Coordinates of C-alpha atoms in Angstrom, one line a residue:
Chain A
X28 CA 0.0 0.0 0.0
X29 CA 1.3 3.5 -0.8
X30 CA 0.5 6.6 1.2
X31 CA -2.3 8.8 -0.3
X32 CA -2.5 12.6 -0.2
X33 CA -5.3 15.0 -0.7
X34 CA -3.7 17.3 -3.2
X35 CA -6.5 19.7 -4.1
X36 CA -10.1 20.4 -3.2
X37 CA -13.0 22.4 -4.7
X38 CA -16.6 23.1 -4.0
X39 CA -19.6 24.8 -5.7
X40 CA -21.4 26.8 -3.1
X41 CA -24.7 25.2 -1.9
X42 CA -28.1 26.7 -2.7
X43 CA -31.7 26.1 -3.6
X44 CA -33.0 25.8 -7.1
X45 CA -33.8 29.2 -8.4
X46 CA -31.7 31.2 -5.9
X47 CA -28.8 33.5 -6.7
X48 CA -26.1 30.9 -6.0
X49 CA -27.2 27.8 -8.0
X50 CA -30.1 29.2 -10.0
X51 CA -31.1 26.6 -12.5
X52 CA -27.6 25.3 -13.2
X53 CA -27.6 21.6 -14.2
X54 CA -25.5 19.2 -12.1
X55 CA -22.7 19.1 -14.8
X56 CA -22.2 22.9 -14.4
X57 CA -22.1 22.6 -10.6
X58 CA -19.6 19.8 -10.8
X59 CA -17.5 21.5 -13.5
X60 CA -16.9 24.4 -11.1
X61 CA -15.9 22.1 -8.2
X62 CA -13.7 20.0 -10.4
X63 CA -11.9 23.0 -12.0
X64 CA -11.3 24.5 -8.5
X65 CA -9.9 21.2 -7.3
X66 CA -7.6 20.8 -10.2
X67 CA -6.4 24.4 -9.8
X68 CA -5.9 23.9 -6.1
X69 CA -3.9 20.8 -6.8
X70 CA -2.0 22.5 -9.6
X71 CA -2.7 19.8 -12.1
X72 CA -4.4 19.6 -15.5
X73 CA -7.5 17.5 -16.3
X74 CA -5.4 15.3 -18.6
X75 CA -3.3 14.3 -15.5
X76 CA -6.3 12.6 -13.9
X77 CA -6.1 8.8 -14.4
X78 CA -9.5 7.7 -13.1
X79 CA -12.7 9.2 -11.6
X80 CA -14.5 7.8 -8.6
X81 CA -17.9 9.5 -8.6
X82 CA -20.6 9.4 -6.0
X83 CA -23.6 8.6 -8.1
X84 CA -27.3 8.6 -7.2
X85 CA -28.4 7.9 -10.8
X86 CA -28.0 4.2 -10.2
X87 CA -29.5 3.9 -6.8
X88 CA -33.0 2.6 -6.9
X89 CA -34.0 4.2 -10.1
X90 CA -34.3 7.7 -8.7
X91 CA -35.1 10.1 -11.5
X92 CA -32.4 12.5 -10.6
X93 CA -28.7 12.4 -9.8
X94 CA -25.1 12.5 -10.9
X95 CA -23.6 10.2 -13.4
X96 CA -19.8 10.5 -13.3
X97 CA -19.5 9.8 -17.0
X98 CA -21.3 13.0 -17.8
X99 CA -18.7 15.0 -15.9
X100 CA -15.8 13.3 -17.7
X101 CA -17.5 14.1 -21.0
X102 CA -18.0 17.7 -19.7
X103 CA -14.3 18.0 -18.8
X104 CA -13.1 16.2 -21.9
X105 CA -13.4 12.6 -22.8
X106 CA -9.9 11.2 -22.2
X107 CA -11.0 7.6 -22.0
X108 CA -10.2 7.2 -18.3
X109 CA -12.2 4.8 -16.2
X110 CA -15.2 6.1 -14.2
X111 CA -16.4 4.3 -11.1
X112 CA -20.0 5.3 -10.2
X113 CA -20.7 4.4 -6.6
X114 CA -24.1 4.5 -5.0
X115 CA -24.7 4.2 -1.3
X116 CA -27.5 6.7 -0.5
X117 CA -26.2 9.6 1.5
X118 CA -23.0 7.8 2.1
X119 CA -22.1 7.7 -1.6
X120 CA -19.6 10.6 -1.4
X121 CA -17.7 8.7 1.3
X122 CA -17.8 5.5 -0.7
X123 CA -16.4 7.3 -3.8
X124 CA -13.6 8.7 -1.7
X125 CA -12.8 5.2 -0.3
X126 CA -12.7 3.7 -3.8
X127 CA -10.5 6.6 -5.1
X128 CA -8.3 6.1 -2.0
X129 CA -8.0 2.4 -2.6
X130 CA -7.2 2.8 -6.3
X131 CA -4.2 5.1 -5.4
X132 CA -3.2 3.2 -2.2
X133 CA -3.0 -0.1 -4.2
X134 CA -0.7 1.5 -6.7
X135 CA -3.2 1.0 -9.6
X136 CA -3.2 4.8 -10.3
X137 CA -1.3 7.7 -8.8
X138 CA -3.7 10.5 -9.4
X139 CA -7.5 10.2 -9.1
X140 CA -10.4 12.6 -9.0
X141 CA -13.2 12.0 -6.4
X142 CA -16.4 13.9 -6.9
X143 CA -20.1 14.2 -6.1
X144 CA -22.8 16.7 -6.9
X145 CA -26.6 17.1 -7.0
X146 CA -29.5 19.1 -8.2
X147 CA -32.1 17.8 -5.8
X148 CA -35.8 17.4 -6.3
X149 CA -37.8 19.8 -4.1
X150 CA -39.3 18.7 -0.7
X151 CA -38.9 15.5 1.3
X152 CA -36.6 13.0 -0.4
X153 CA -38.9 10.4 -2.0
X154 CA -38.5 6.8 -2.9
X155 CA -38.1 5.6 -6.4
X156 CA -41.8 5.7 -7.2
X157 CA -41.8 2.0 -8.1
X158 CA -44.5 0.3 -6.0
X159 CA -42.7 -2.9 -5.3
X160 CA -44.0 -4.9 -2.2
X161 CA -40.6 -6.5 -1.8
X162 CA -39.0 -3.1 -1.2
X163 CA -39.0 -2.4 2.5
X164 CA -38.7 1.4 1.8
X165 CA -41.9 1.3 -0.3
X166 CA -43.7 -0.7 2.5
X167 CA -42.5 1.7 5.2
X168 CA -43.7 4.8 3.2
X169 CA -47.0 3.3 2.0
X170 CA -48.1 1.6 5.2
X171 CA -46.5 3.8 7.8
X172 CA -45.6 7.1 6.2
X173 CA -42.3 8.0 7.6
X174 CA -40.1 10.5 5.7
X175 CA -36.6 11.2 6.9
X176 CA -37.4 13.9 9.4
X177 CA -39.9 11.7 11.2
X178 CA -37.3 8.9 11.4
X179 CA -34.8 11.4 12.9
X180 CA -37.3 12.7 15.4
X181 CA -37.9 9.2 16.7
X182 CA -34.3 9.3 17.7
X183 CA -34.5 12.8 19.2
X184 CA -37.5 11.8 21.2
X185 CA -35.8 8.7 22.5
X186 CA -32.8 10.8 23.6
X187 CA -35.2 13.2 25.4
X188 CA -36.5 10.2 27.3
X189 CA -33.1 8.7 28.1
X190 CA -31.1 11.9 28.9
X191 CA -33.7 14.5 29.6
X192 CA -32.5 16.5 26.5
X193 CA -34.7 19.7 26.1
X194 CA -35.9 21.4 23.0
X195 CA -33.6 24.4 24.0
X196 CA -30.6 22.0 24.0
X197 CA -31.4 20.8 20.5
X198 CA -31.8 24.5 19.4
X199 CA -28.3 25.3 20.9
X200 CA -26.8 22.9 18.4
X201 CA -28.4 24.7 15.4
X202 CA -27.2 28.0 16.8
X203 CA -23.7 26.7 17.0
X204 CA -23.8 25.4 13.4
X205 CA -24.8 28.8 12.1
X206 CA -22.1 30.5 14.2
X207 CA -19.7 28.5 12.1
X208 CA -21.4 28.9 8.7
X209 CA -21.4 32.7 9.1
X210 CA -17.7 32.3 8.1
X211 CA -18.3 29.8 5.3
X212 CA -18.9 31.4 1.9
X213 CA -19.9 28.0 0.5
X214 CA -22.8 27.4 3.0
X215 CA -26.4 27.9 1.9
X216 CA -27.3 29.5 5.3
X217 CA -24.8 32.1 6.4
X218 CA -26.8 34.1 8.9
X219 CA -26.4 33.8 12.6
X220 CA -29.5 32.7 14.5
X221 CA -30.6 32.7 18.2
X222 CA -32.2 29.9 20.3
X223 CA -35.4 32.0 20.1
X224 CA -35.2 32.0 16.3
X225 CA -34.9 28.2 16.3
X226 CA -37.7 27.7 18.7
X227 CA -39.9 30.0 16.7
X228 CA -39.3 27.9 13.5
X229 CA -42.1 25.4 12.8
X230 CA -42.0 21.8 13.7
X231 CA -41.2 19.6 10.7
X232 CA -41.5 16.5 12.9
X233 CA -42.0 17.3 16.6
X234 CA -39.6 17.6 18.5
X235 CA -37.4 18.7 15.5
X236 CA -38.0 22.1 13.9
X237 CA -37.2 23.6 10.5
X238 CA -33.8 25.1 11.6
X239 CA -32.8 21.8 13.2
X240 CA -32.9 19.6 10.1
X241 CA -31.1 19.8 6.8
X242 CA -33.2 20.6 3.7
X243 CA -32.2 19.4 0.3
X244 CA -29.7 21.6 -1.5
X245 CA -27.9 21.8 -4.9
X246 CA -24.1 21.7 -4.7
X247 CA -21.0 19.9 -5.8
X248 CA -17.6 18.8 -4.3
X249 CA -14.4 17.5 -5.8
X250 CA -11.0 16.4 -4.6
X251 CA -7.8 15.4 -6.4
X252 CA -5.9 12.6 -4.5
X253 CA -2.5 11.2 -5.4
X254 CA 0.3 9.1 -4.1
X255 CA 2.7 10.6 -1.6
X256 CA 5.5 10.2 -4.2
X257 CA 3.6 12.1 -6.9
X258 CA 2.6 14.8 -4.3
X259 CA 6.3 15.7 -4.0
X260 CA 6.2 17.3 -7.4
X261 CA 3.6 19.8 -6.3
X262 CA 3.3 22.6 -3.8
X263 CA 3.4 21.7 -0.1
X264 CA -0.4 22.0 0.5
X265 CA -1.1 18.3 0.4
X266 CA -2.6 16.6 3.6
X267 CA -2.3 12.9 4.3
X268 CA -5.1 10.3 4.3
X269 CA -4.6 8.5 7.5
X270 CA -7.4 6.1 6.8
X271 CA -10.6 5.7 4.7
X272 CA -13.2 3.1 5.6
X273 CA -16.6 1.8 4.6
X274 CA -19.0 -0.3 6.7
X275 CA -22.6 -1.5 6.6
X276 CA -24.9 -2.1 9.5
X277 CA -24.7 -5.2 11.7
X278 CA -27.5 -7.7 12.4
X279 CA -28.0 -6.7 16.0
X280 CA -28.6 -3.0 15.3
X281 CA -31.5 -1.8 17.3
X282 CA -32.8 0.8 14.9
X283 CA -35.3 -0.7 12.3
X284 CA -34.4 0.6 8.8
X285 CA -37.3 -1.2 7.2
X286 CA -40.4 -2.2 9.1
X287 CA -38.8 -4.2 12.0
X288 CA -35.7 -5.3 13.7
X289 CA -34.7 -7.6 16.5
X290 CA -34.9 -5.5 19.7
X291 CA -31.5 -5.6 21.4
X292 CA -31.0 -4.8 25.0
X293 CA -28.3 -2.2 24.6
X294 CA -26.9 -2.4 21.0
X295 CA -25.8 0.7 19.2
X296 CA -28.5 2.4 17.0
X297 CA -26.1 3.3 14.2
X298 CA -23.9 0.3 13.9
X299 CA -22.6 1.1 10.4
X300 CA -21.4 4.5 11.4
X301 CA -19.7 3.2 14.6
X302 CA -18.1 0.4 12.7
X303 CA -16.7 2.7 10.0
X304 CA -15.4 5.2 12.5
X305 CA -13.9 2.5 14.7
X306 CA -12.1 0.9 11.7
X307 CA -10.9 4.4 10.7
X308 CA -9.4 4.9 14.2
X309 CA -7.8 1.4 14.2
X310 CA -6.3 1.7 10.7
X311 CA -4.9 5.1 11.3
X312 CA -3.6 4.3 14.8
X313 CA -5.4 7.4 15.9
X314 CA -7.8 7.7 18.8
X315 CA -10.7 10.0 19.6
X316 CA -8.4 12.0 21.9
X317 CA -6.2 12.8 19.0
X318 CA -8.9 14.6 16.9
X319 CA -8.6 18.3 16.3
X320 CA -12.1 18.3 14.7
X321 CA -14.9 16.1 13.4
X322 CA -17.1 16.6 10.4
X323 CA -20.1 14.3 11.0
X324 CA -23.3 13.8 9.1
X325 CA -25.8 16.1 10.9
X326 CA -29.0 15.5 8.9
X327 CA -30.4 16.8 12.2
X328 CA -29.0 18.4 15.3
X329 CA -29.7 15.1 17.2
X330 CA -26.7 13.4 15.5
X331 CA -24.3 16.1 16.7
X332 CA -25.2 15.0 20.2
X333 CA -25.4 11.2 19.7
X334 CA -22.5 10.4 17.4
X335 CA -19.6 11.8 19.4
X336 CA -20.9 9.8 22.4
X337 CA -21.3 6.6 20.3
X338 CA -17.7 6.9 19.0
X339 CA -16.1 7.6 22.3
X340 CA -15.2 11.3 21.5
X341 CA -17.1 12.2 24.7
X342 CA -19.1 10.3 27.3
X343 CA -22.7 9.1 26.9
X344 CA -25.1 11.9 28.1
X345 CA -22.3 14.5 28.1
X346 CA -22.9 16.1 24.7
X347 CA -25.6 18.7 25.8
X348 CA -23.3 20.2 28.5
X349 CA -20.4 20.3 26.1
X350 CA -22.5 22.2 23.5
X351 CA -23.8 24.6 26.2
X352 CA -20.2 25.3 27.3
X353 CA -19.1 26.1 23.8
X354 CA -16.8 23.1 23.6
X355 CA -18.1 22.0 20.1
X356 CA -17.2 25.4 18.5
X357 CA -14.0 25.7 16.5
X358 CA -12.2 27.1 19.6
X359 CA -13.6 24.5 22.0
X360 CA -12.2 21.2 23.3
X361 CA -14.2 19.1 20.9
X362 CA -14.9 21.0 17.6
X363 CA -17.8 19.5 15.7
X364 CA -18.7 20.5 12.1
X365 CA -16.7 23.8 11.9
X366 CA -18.0 24.0 8.3
X367 CA -21.5 24.6 9.6
X368 CA -22.5 21.0 8.7
X369 CA -25.5 19.7 6.8
X370 CA -27.8 21.9 9.0
X371 CA -26.1 25.0 7.4
X372 CA -25.5 23.5 3.9
X373 CA -28.5 21.4 3.3
X374 CA -27.9 18.1 1.7
X375 CA -26.8 17.5 -1.9
X376 CA -26.6 13.8 -1.2
X377 CA -23.7 12.5 -3.3
X378 CA -21.6 15.7 -2.7
X379 CA -21.5 15.4 1.1
X380 CA -18.8 12.9 1.8
X381 CA -16.5 14.8 -0.6
X382 CA -17.6 18.2 0.8
X383 CA -16.4 17.0 4.2
X384 CA -13.0 16.1 2.8
X385 CA -12.7 19.6 1.3
X386 CA -13.5 21.2 4.7
X387 CA -11.0 18.9 6.5
X388 CA -8.3 19.8 4.0
X389 CA -8.9 23.5 4.4
X390 CA -8.9 23.2 8.2
X391 CA -5.6 21.2 8.2
X392 CA -4.0 23.8 5.9
X393 CA -5.2 26.6 8.2
X394 CA -7.3 28.2 5.5
X395 CA -10.7 28.2 7.1
X396 CA -10.8 31.8 8.2
X397 CA -13.3 32.7 10.9
X398 CA -14.3 29.1 11.4
X399 CA -10.7 27.8 11.7
X400 CA -9.9 25.3 14.4
X401 CA -6.6 26.6 15.9
X402 CA -3.6 24.4 15.1
X403 CA -5.7 21.7 13.5
X404 CA -3.7 18.5 13.0
X405 CA -6.1 15.5 12.7
X406 CA -9.6 15.5 11.4
X407 CA -12.4 12.8 11.2
X408 CA -15.3 12.8 8.8
X409 CA -18.3 10.4 8.6
X410 CA -21.3 9.7 6.4
X411 CA -24.4 7.6 6.9
X412 CA -26.7 6.5 4.0
X413 CA -29.9 4.7 3.4
X414 CA -29.6 1.0 3.2
X415 CA -27.2 0.7 6.2
X416 CA -24.2 2.4 4.5
X417 CA -21.5 4.4 6.3
X418 CA -18.0 5.7 5.7
X419 CA -15.3 7.5 7.6
X420 CA -12.1 9.3 6.6
X421 CA -9.2 10.5 8.8
X422 CA -6.9 13.2 7.4
X423 CA -3.8 14.4 9.1
X424 CA -1.3 17.2 8.5
Chain B
X24 CA -67.6 0.0 2.1
X25 CA -65.2 -2.7 1.3
X26 CA -62.3 -3.0 3.7
X27 CA -59.0 -4.0 2.2
X28 CA -55.3 -4.0 3.3
X29 CA -53.1 -1.2 1.9
X30 CA -50.7 -3.9 1.0
X31 CA -51.7 -7.6 1.0
X32 CA -50.1 -10.2 3.1
X33 CA -48.6 -8.1 5.9
X34 CA -51.3 -8.5 8.5
X35 CA -54.7 -10.1 9.3
X36 CA -57.7 -9.2 11.4
X37 CA -59.1 -12.7 11.6
X38 CA -59.0 -13.8 15.3
X39 CA -57.6 -10.5 16.4
X40 CA -55.0 -8.1 14.9
X41 CA -51.8 -9.9 13.9
X42 CA -48.7 -9.0 11.9
X43 CA -47.7 -11.8 9.5
X44 CA -44.0 -12.4 10.0
X45 CA -41.5 -15.3 10.1
X46 CA -39.5 -16.9 12.9
X47 CA -36.4 -19.0 12.7
X48 CA -36.8 -22.3 14.7
X49 CA -33.0 -22.5 15.2
X50 CA -32.2 -19.1 16.7
X51 CA -35.6 -17.7 17.5
X52 CA -35.2 -14.5 15.4
X53 CA -38.5 -12.9 14.4
X54 CA -38.9 -11.1 11.0
X55 CA -41.5 -8.7 9.8
X56 CA -42.4 -8.7 7.0
X57 CA -41.9 -12.4 6.2
X58 CA -38.4 -13.5 5.3
X59 CA -37.5 -16.5 3.1
X60 CA -34.5 -17.3 5.3
X61 CA -32.8 -16.4 8.5
X62 CA -30.3 -13.5 8.2
X63 CA -28.6 -13.8 11.5
X64 CA -24.8 -14.3 11.0
X65 CA -24.8 -16.2 14.3
X66 CA -27.5 -18.7 13.2
X67 CA -26.2 -22.1 12.3
X68 CA -29.1 -23.2 10.1
X69 CA -32.0 -21.2 8.7
X70 CA -35.3 -22.9 9.6
X71 CA -37.9 -20.3 8.7
X72 CA -41.6 -20.7 9.4
X73 CA -44.6 -18.4 9.4
X74 CA -45.1 -16.5 12.6
X75 CA -48.0 -14.2 13.5
X76 CA -47.7 -11.9 16.4
X77 CA -49.6 -9.0 18.0
X78 CA -51.1 -8.1 21.3
X79 CA -49.4 -5.7 23.6
X80 CA -46.0 -4.0 23.4
X81 CA -44.0 -1.1 24.8
X82 CA -43.5 2.2 23.0
X83 CA -39.8 2.7 22.5
X84 CA -40.2 6.1 20.9
X85 CA -42.5 8.2 18.7
X86 CA -42.5 11.1 16.4
X87 CA -45.1 13.5 14.9
X88 CA -45.6 13.9 11.2
X89 CA -46.3 17.6 11.2
X90 CA -46.4 17.9 7.4
X91 CA -48.2 15.8 4.8
X92 CA -45.7 13.1 3.7
X93 CA -44.7 12.6 0.1
X94 CA -45.9 9.6 -2.1
X95 CA -46.1 6.7 -2.0
X96 CA -47.9 7.3 1.3
X97 CA -51.6 7.9 0.9
X98 CA -53.9 9.8 3.3
X99 CA -57.4 11.2 3.4
X100 CA -57.8 15.0 2.6
X101 CA -57.7 17.3 4.4
X102 CA -54.5 16.1 5.9
X103 CA -54.5 15.4 9.7
X104 CA -51.3 15.3 11.6
X105 CA -50.5 11.8 12.8
X106 CA -47.9 10.1 15.1
X107 CA -45.5 7.3 14.3
X108 CA -44.2 4.8 16.9
X109 CA -41.6 2.2 17.4
X110 CA -42.8 -0.7 19.5
X111 CA -41.0 -3.6 21.2
X112 CA -43.2 -6.7 21.2
X113 CA -42.6 -9.5 23.7
X114 CA -42.4 -11.9 20.7
X115 CA -38.9 -10.4 20.3
X116 CA -39.2 -7.9 17.5
X117 CA -39.2 -4.0 17.3
X118 CA -41.8 -2.7 14.8
X119 CA -42.5 0.7 13.1
X120 CA -46.0 1.8 12.6
X121 CA -48.5 4.7 12.8
X122 CA -50.0 5.4 16.2
X123 CA -53.8 5.3 16.9
X124 CA -54.4 8.0 19.4
X125 CA -56.9 10.8 19.8
X126 CA -54.8 13.4 21.5
X127 CA -51.1 13.5 20.4
X128 CA -50.2 15.3 23.7
X129 CA -50.9 12.0 25.5
X130 CA -48.1 10.1 23.8
X131 CA -45.5 8.8 26.2
X132 CA -42.3 6.8 25.7
X133 CA -42.5 3.6 27.7
X134 CA -46.3 3.3 27.6
X135 CA -48.1 0.1 26.8
X136 CA -49.6 -0.1 23.4
X137 CA -51.7 -2.7 21.5
X138 CA -51.6 -3.7 17.8
X139 CA -54.7 -2.8 15.9
X140 CA -55.8 -2.8 12.2
X141 CA -57.3 0.5 11.3
X142 CA -58.2 2.6 8.2
X143 CA -55.3 4.4 6.6
X144 CA -57.0 6.1 3.6
X145 CA -60.1 5.8 1.4
X146 CA -60.0 5.5 -2.4
X147 CA -62.3 4.1 -5.1
X148 CA -65.1 3.5 -2.5
X149 CA -62.8 1.3 -0.6
X150 CA -61.3 1.6 2.9
X151 CA -57.6 0.8 2.9
X152 CA -56.2 -0.5 6.2
X153 CA -52.8 -0.8 7.9
X154 CA -51.5 -1.9 11.3
X155 CA -51.3 0.8 14.0
X156 CA -50.4 1.0 17.7
X157 CA -53.1 2.1 20.1
X158 CA -51.7 3.6 23.3
X159 CA -53.5 2.0 26.3

């Protein structure tokens, strides 16, 4: 295995169809901007890219929207390079990074582009539209009626029961997210908000409110990764990939993803995420105590409380008090989502795992401006996708 | 009005409300909906048989669907806010479903609930039913 470096990163700012940022740009245009920025940041030409690993929603369950990596290669110039289209729901960006990483680490290629981008349909994310009774997601939506936010709010309600979490404490997490995104020109929401603002926003699924969940967004992200040997030829901006992992959920997971699951006494609720993160720590020889910052998948503020506890970054039941004390801000002891996270960006599904890599690279290079984690040396990112998919990446200086 | 299941083969009302699942005779794992084989990586031999279950369970958590959900869910207009629950049944399975409750304020994690079959929506002069959990 050869060491892998993140040589360059690029984003297209996130927005909503029709707004001043993304307008009605097609996904190819959003991705072109992210790819061109990543190439420029890396100091390489398109013709230097030997393979593309693309997070693709086009092929997941027949959804009528989504990125196809081949379209971007055609857009940039058909050089005949291989394109790997990876689908894993919201974890697809992380999966694409892992395959790109593996292609370079194995020595197959020494310079690969990893990318994701979306123009999302409006409203709640819907299933494929195919009414197939063997599809657990169809059964869950037809017979029960449980869009994403209601699934998340089951978890939030359970946490309120177990730890006495209050609606004010959930709101504090959203306030913290916006405190970061004020300093992020790529975020869809860049305005600071107060606890009162959050509590005045309508419930989407009680107890979770509009400002506490991520909407769908349009956006794109790209990164050029290469071998450590190859990176020597370029400017000293490259950061090291300490590990990149993928996992799926385990049988004893206590959170039903379809209609039912075996009820465990005390099993984890997000086994795929915990497994991916634990493997990332093991493979990197890095522990939770070594992290300068974490970029985790906060589809809702609940995850920012639950995930750090599940991965041993803090103790169970401790997250609320750490948030209240400001310890999850960029200058705190346990910085979480200094980018502003999904709650500030909205979710452009396949872009997210790559977007996290971009933010981690900027943080480790000390280029994050007002949201900079001082002296950042090690960063962890994680995604979680429909179907029991999860990924993790650890980057180090 | 004809009363038909929203999806066939998932539940029955004959002899009391029951969900139609499977159970592995080797390891005791319960599945809903039915499974053709046992998926437990710890199970030595898949021995799957039909297994109906229902009765009382415990509400693990719940949520409120404050906005009309997208298709393929179907509901009667005008939309009425409903609650969703996750229930642990003594049969050894945790199940998702809609709650049957008059006052959403009364919902409480840890409360006892009972499996019922109730109308979900009406279409083409038919009443389409699904399983729900009634808080006791």
